[in-house]
Amino acid sequence: MTRRTSREPLIMAPDESRALARAAAESAGIPLAPLEEREYEGGEFKLRPLESVRQRTVFVVQTLAETREAPMARRLLRLLFLLQTLRDAGAAEVIALVPYLAYARKDRRTKPYDPVYTRYVAQLIEAAGTDRVVALDVHNASALDNAFRIPTDHLTALPMMAAYFIAHLPAGQLAVASPDIGGIKRAQLFRELLQRKTGQQVELVFVEKRREGQVVSGGAIIGNPSGRDVIVLDDLCASGATLLQAATSLREAGATSVHAAVTHTPTETGLTTLAAATEVAQVVATDSVGYIASGIASHDKIKILATAELLGNAMARIAHGESLAPLAEHWPCPPFG
């Protein structure tokens, strides 16, 4: 076991999130500490830190996207067990950095006897002895704040997306669209950010959506997308149906082009569906789910933005007692201190 005399913070991550954590650690200038990972018959496992964590701040990076090798529920369980292990080992502060927080879409009851998974996950993370949670573009930030009784920090990919579109789309004829009523606030924030960065007016558009079972319908539009390059913004793309329906309606309403912008892509299905659609000019997403297949990342209509600098800067700022507020406005990340 490695022993350090300093009380510098550490970053730890299970194997399934280690590549993302390593890149973030390099950006943060905080060591990525080793873990012993053992698999046992019947699906049991052990995660053991190989470095003393006593009286130290430890960040645990774990994204909760489903993969064949590491299902979502298993990732959550491994996160919980590692958090509790670090608490038992005497860590002064244990912080969960969860770029993609699964189960966050079910944050309220819409039918009798509905579960509220956001609250259940919050209770599990709190019970593991976690002091703080950091997440990226959660489905409903207010619902997450209400679900947790420990501090929560919300990171956003909007500044990096704004920088990308400003560099790749002609100025002066931009619009931001929300594909459903739940995303209006997010779209408004993005529109305001684009206006501040470009100094030009950006149209706000809302596309009506109805969902019955797995069928998405609707398409009525509020706002004027005609003659504009429209960015359809959402926090997550799973099947791609919502964004495709919105793109189709926007093109029919006269949009010059439609670009999909999403932070989380927990399945490849949504990305490939949108990339194959003639109504969608480009899909911009982040690597918040960790693993991105090489065929997806190299597709000429798909652009994957790296989150390592954002995640690393956030951890460094927390470790140094600095505010995270500047990260919601600027990209690249502004220096701190």
mmCIF file of N, CA and C in Angstrom, residues 10-25 30-38 45-50 53 58-64 75 78-83 86 94-99 290 311 315:
data_model
loop_
_atom_site.group_PDB
_atom_site.id
_atom_site.type_symbol
_atom_site.label_atom_id
_atom_site.label_comp_id
_atom_site.label_asym_id
_atom_site.label_seq_id
_atom_site.Cartn_x
_atom_site.Cartn_y
_atom_site.Cartn_z
ATOM 1 N N LEU A 10 -7.329 13.192 -3.279
ATOM 2 C CA LEU A 10 -7.146 12.061 -4.180
ATOM 3 C C LEU A 10 -8.391 11.901 -5.049
ATOM 4 N N ILE A 11 -8.198 11.252 -6.180
ATOM 5 C CA ILE A 11 -9.305 10.845 -7.038
ATOM 6 C C ILE A 11 -9.263 9.335 -7.156
ATOM 7 N N MET A 12 -10.417 8.696 -7.053
ATOM 8 C CA MET A 12 -10.525 7.261 -7.247
ATOM 9 C C MET A 12 -11.685 6.973 -8.193
ATOM 10 N N ALA A 13 -11.577 5.852 -8.903
ATOM 11 C CA ALA A 13 -12.636 5.470 -9.837
ATOM 12 C C ALA A 13 -12.579 3.977 -10.087
ATOM 13 N N PRO A 14 -13.731 3.311 -10.128
ATOM 14 C CA PRO A 14 -13.757 1.917 -10.562
ATOM 15 C C PRO A 14 -13.284 1.809 -12.011
ATOM 16 N N ASP A 15 -12.936 0.601 -12.412
ATOM 17 C CA ASP A 15 -12.345 0.384 -13.732
ATOM 18 C C ASP A 15 -13.220 0.921 -14.858
ATOM 19 N N GLU A 16 -14.549 0.788 -14.745
ATOM 20 C CA GLU A 16 -15.435 1.187 -15.836
ATOM 21 C C GLU A 16 -15.462 2.701 -16.063
ATOM 22 N N SER A 17 -15.022 3.479 -15.082
ATOM 23 C CA SER A 17 -14.971 4.944 -15.242
ATOM 24 C C SER A 17 -13.543 5.477 -15.162
ATOM 25 N N ARG A 18 -12.568 4.579 -15.170
ATOM 26 C CA ARG A 18 -11.203 5.001 -14.900
ATOM 27 C C ARG A 18 -10.613 5.857 -16.025
ATOM 28 N N ALA A 19 -10.934 5.565 -17.277
ATOM 29 C CA ALA A 19 -10.391 6.360 -18.377
ATOM 30 C C ALA A 19 -10.848 7.813 -18.270
ATOM 31 N N LEU A 20 -12.132 8.012 -17.994
ATOM 32 C CA LEU A 20 -12.666 9.365 -17.831
ATOM 33 C C LEU A 20 -12.042 10.032 -16.617
ATOM 34 N N ALA A 21 -11.897 9.285 -15.515
ATOM 35 C CA ALA A 21 -11.311 9.831 -14.298
ATOM 36 C C ALA A 21 -9.844 10.195 -14.500
ATOM 37 N N ARG A 22 -9.114 9.371 -15.255
ATOM 38 C CA ARG A 22 -7.693 9.645 -15.491
ATOM 39 C C ARG A 22 -7.517 10.971 -16.246
ATOM 40 N N ALA A 23 -8.320 11.180 -17.271
ATOM 41 C CA ALA A 23 -8.222 12.426 -18.029
ATOM 42 C C ALA A 23 -8.589 13.627 -17.163
ATOM 43 N N ALA A 24 -9.627 13.475 -16.323
ATOM 44 C CA ALA A 24 -10.028 14.563 -15.431
ATOM 45 C C ALA A 24 -8.962 14.829 -14.374
ATOM 46 N N ALA A 25 -8.339 13.767 -13.866
ATOM 47 C CA ALA A 25 -7.293 13.916 -12.853
ATOM 48 C C ALA A 25 -6.099 14.686 -13.411
ATOM 49 N N ILE A 30 -4.618 16.464 -9.666
ATOM 50 C CA ILE A 30 -4.849 15.684 -8.446
ATOM 51 C C ILE A 30 -4.565 14.226 -8.779
ATOM 52 N N PRO A 31 -3.839 13.510 -7.923
ATOM 53 C CA PRO A 31 -3.477 12.126 -8.246
ATOM 54 C C PRO A 31 -4.693 11.206 -8.378
ATOM 55 N N LEU A 32 -4.623 10.321 -9.363
ATOM 56 C CA LEU A 32 -5.606 9.245 -9.474
ATOM 57 C C LEU A 32 -5.031 8.046 -8.736
ATOM 58 N N ALA A 33 -5.626 7.726 -7.606
ATOM 59 C CA ALA A 33 -5.069 6.703 -6.727
ATOM 60 C C ALA A 33 -5.463 5.303 -7.204
ATOM 61 N N PRO A 34 -4.613 4.319 -6.922
ATOM 62 C CA PRO A 34 -4.895 2.944 -7.371
ATOM 63 C C PRO A 34 -5.941 2.261 -6.498
ATOM 64 N N LEU A 35 -6.639 1.340 -7.120
ATOM 65 C CA LEU A 35 -7.617 0.496 -6.431
ATOM 66 C C LEU A 35 -7.308 -0.963 -6.711
ATOM 67 N N GLU A 36 -7.514 -1.803 -5.717
ATOM 68 C CA GLU A 36 -7.549 -3.236 -5.959
ATOM 69 C C GLU A 36 -8.976 -3.599 -6.343
ATOM 70 N N GLU A 37 -9.137 -4.243 -7.487
ATOM 71 C CA GLU A 37 -10.459 -4.646 -7.949
ATOM 72 C C GLU A 37 -10.446 -6.155 -8.170
ATOM 73 N N ARG A 38 -11.281 -6.867 -7.453
ATOM 74 C CA ARG A 38 -11.352 -8.319 -7.570
ATOM 75 C C ARG A 38 -12.788 -8.745 -7.862
ATOM 76 N N PHE A 45 -17.884 -8.696 -5.808
ATOM 77 C CA PHE A 45 -16.649 -7.984 -6.139
ATOM 78 C C PHE A 45 -16.093 -7.323 -4.889
ATOM 79 N N LYS A 46 -14.851 -6.851 -5.012
ATOM 80 C CA LYS A 46 -14.234 -6.075 -3.943
ATOM 81 C C LYS A 46 -13.490 -4.900 -4.552
ATOM 82 N N LEU A 47 -13.680 -3.711 -3.983
ATOM 83 C CA LEU A 47 -12.928 -2.508 -4.344
ATOM 84 C C LEU A 47 -12.206 -2.029 -3.092
ATOM 85 N N ARG A 48 -10.866 -1.986 -3.154
ATOM 86 C CA ARG A 48 -10.089 -1.601 -1.985
ATOM 87 C C ARG A 48 -9.060 -0.544 -2.361
ATOM 88 N N PRO A 49 -9.056 0.610 -1.686
ATOM 89 C CA PRO A 49 -8.024 1.608 -1.972
ATOM 90 C C PRO A 49 -6.647 1.089 -1.600
ATOM 91 N N LEU A 50 -5.656 1.375 -2.440
ATOM 92 C CA LEU A 50 -4.285 0.949 -2.186
ATOM 93 C C LEU A 50 -3.425 2.104 -1.687
ATOM 94 N N VAL A 53 -6.281 6.961 2.883
ATOM 95 C CA VAL A 53 -7.188 8.087 2.646
ATOM 96 C C VAL A 53 -7.514 8.819 3.940
ATOM 97 N N VAL A 58 -11.453 12.827 -0.790
ATOM 98 C CA VAL A 58 -11.383 11.859 -1.875
ATOM 99 C C VAL A 58 -12.574 12.061 -2.809
ATOM 100 N N PHE A 59 -12.278 12.246 -4.090
ATOM 101 C CA PHE A 59 -13.310 12.315 -5.127
ATOM 102 C C PHE A 59 -13.468 10.923 -5.735
ATOM 103 N N VAL A 60 -14.697 10.453 -5.838
ATOM 104 C CA VAL A 60 -14.975 9.183 -6.512
ATOM 105 C C VAL A 60 -15.705 9.500 -7.808
ATOM 106 N N VAL A 61 -15.072 9.169 -8.923
ATOM 107 C CA VAL A 61 -15.659 9.415 -10.245
ATOM 108 C C VAL A 61 -16.309 8.128 -10.727
ATOM 109 N N GLN A 62 -17.601 8.192 -10.986
ATOM 110 C CA GLN A 62 -18.323 7.034 -11.499
ATOM 111 C C GLN A 62 -19.503 7.531 -12.322
ATOM 112 N N THR A 63 -19.486 7.218 -13.610
ATOM 113 C CA THR A 63 -20.618 7.558 -14.464
ATOM 114 C C THR A 63 -21.539 6.350 -14.553
ATOM 115 N N LEU A 64 -22.838 6.576 -14.598
ATOM 116 C CA LEU A 64 -23.810 5.496 -14.424
ATOM 117 C C LEU A 64 -24.505 5.100 -15.720
ATOM 118 N N ARG A 75 -22.988 -0.559 -11.662
ATOM 119 C CA ARG A 75 -22.184 0.657 -11.507
ATOM 120 C C ARG A 75 -22.622 1.440 -10.264
ATOM 121 N N ARG A 78 -21.405 -0.417 -7.171
ATOM 122 C CA ARG A 78 -19.958 -0.250 -6.992
ATOM 123 C C ARG A 78 -19.631 1.160 -6.482
ATOM 124 N N LEU A 79 -20.352 2.144 -6.957
ATOM 125 C CA LEU A 79 -20.175 3.499 -6.439
ATOM 126 C C LEU A 79 -20.492 3.552 -4.954
ATOM 127 N N LEU A 80 -21.634 2.987 -4.570
ATOM 128 C CA LEU A 80 -22.055 3.030 -3.166
ATOM 129 C C LEU A 80 -21.067 2.307 -2.260
ATOM 130 N N PHE A 81 -20.609 1.140 -2.689
ATOM 131 C CA PHE A 81 -19.677 0.366 -1.867
ATOM 132 C C PHE A 81 -18.338 1.089 -1.724
ATOM 133 N N LEU A 82 -17.869 1.717 -2.796
ATOM 134 C CA LEU A 82 -16.591 2.424 -2.724
ATOM 135 C C LEU A 82 -16.708 3.655 -1.835
ATOM 136 N N LEU A 83 -17.799 4.379 -1.931
ATOM 137 C CA LEU A 83 -18.006 5.539 -1.066
ATOM 138 C C LEU A 83 -17.981 5.123 0.404
ATOM 139 N N LEU A 86 -14.428 4.133 1.643
ATOM 140 C CA LEU A 86 -13.580 5.293 1.923
ATOM 141 C C LEU A 86 -13.971 5.957 3.237
ATOM 142 N N VAL A 94 -15.738 12.742 1.531
ATOM 143 C CA VAL A 94 -15.944 11.862 0.384
ATOM 144 C C VAL A 94 -16.928 12.540 -0.563
ATOM 145 N N ILE A 95 -16.481 12.775 -1.788
ATOM 146 C CA ILE A 95 -17.283 13.507 -2.769
ATOM 147 C C ILE A 95 -17.533 12.613 -3.975
ATOM 148 N N ALA A 96 -18.788 12.413 -4.324
ATOM 149 C CA ALA A 96 -19.155 11.621 -5.497
ATOM 150 C C ALA A 96 -19.293 12.539 -6.698
ATOM 151 N N LEU A 97 -18.450 12.319 -7.711
ATOM 152 C CA LEU A 97 -18.571 13.055 -8.969
ATOM 153 C C LEU A 97 -19.172 12.101 -9.989
ATOM 154 N N VAL A 98 -20.428 12.352 -10.339
ATOM 155 C CA VAL A 98 -21.184 11.437 -11.197
ATOM 156 C C VAL A 98 -21.564 12.192 -12.472
ATOM 157 N N PRO A 99 -20.732 12.122 -13.510
ATOM 158 C CA PRO A 99 -21.026 12.896 -14.726
ATOM 159 C C PRO A 99 -22.413 12.608 -15.295
ATOM 160 N N GLY A 290 -18.602 8.086 -20.542
ATOM 161 C CA GLY A 290 -17.339 7.362 -20.503
ATOM 162 C C GLY A 290 -16.977 6.772 -21.838
ATOM 163 N N LEU A 311 -14.581 18.580 -15.688
ATOM 164 C CA LEU A 311 -14.629 17.768 -14.473
ATOM 165 C C LEU A 311 -13.393 18.002 -13.606
ATOM 166 N N MET A 315 -13.168 19.668 -9.752
ATOM 167 C CA MET A 315 -12.557 19.010 -8.596
ATOM 168 C C MET A 315 -11.450 19.862 -7.990
#
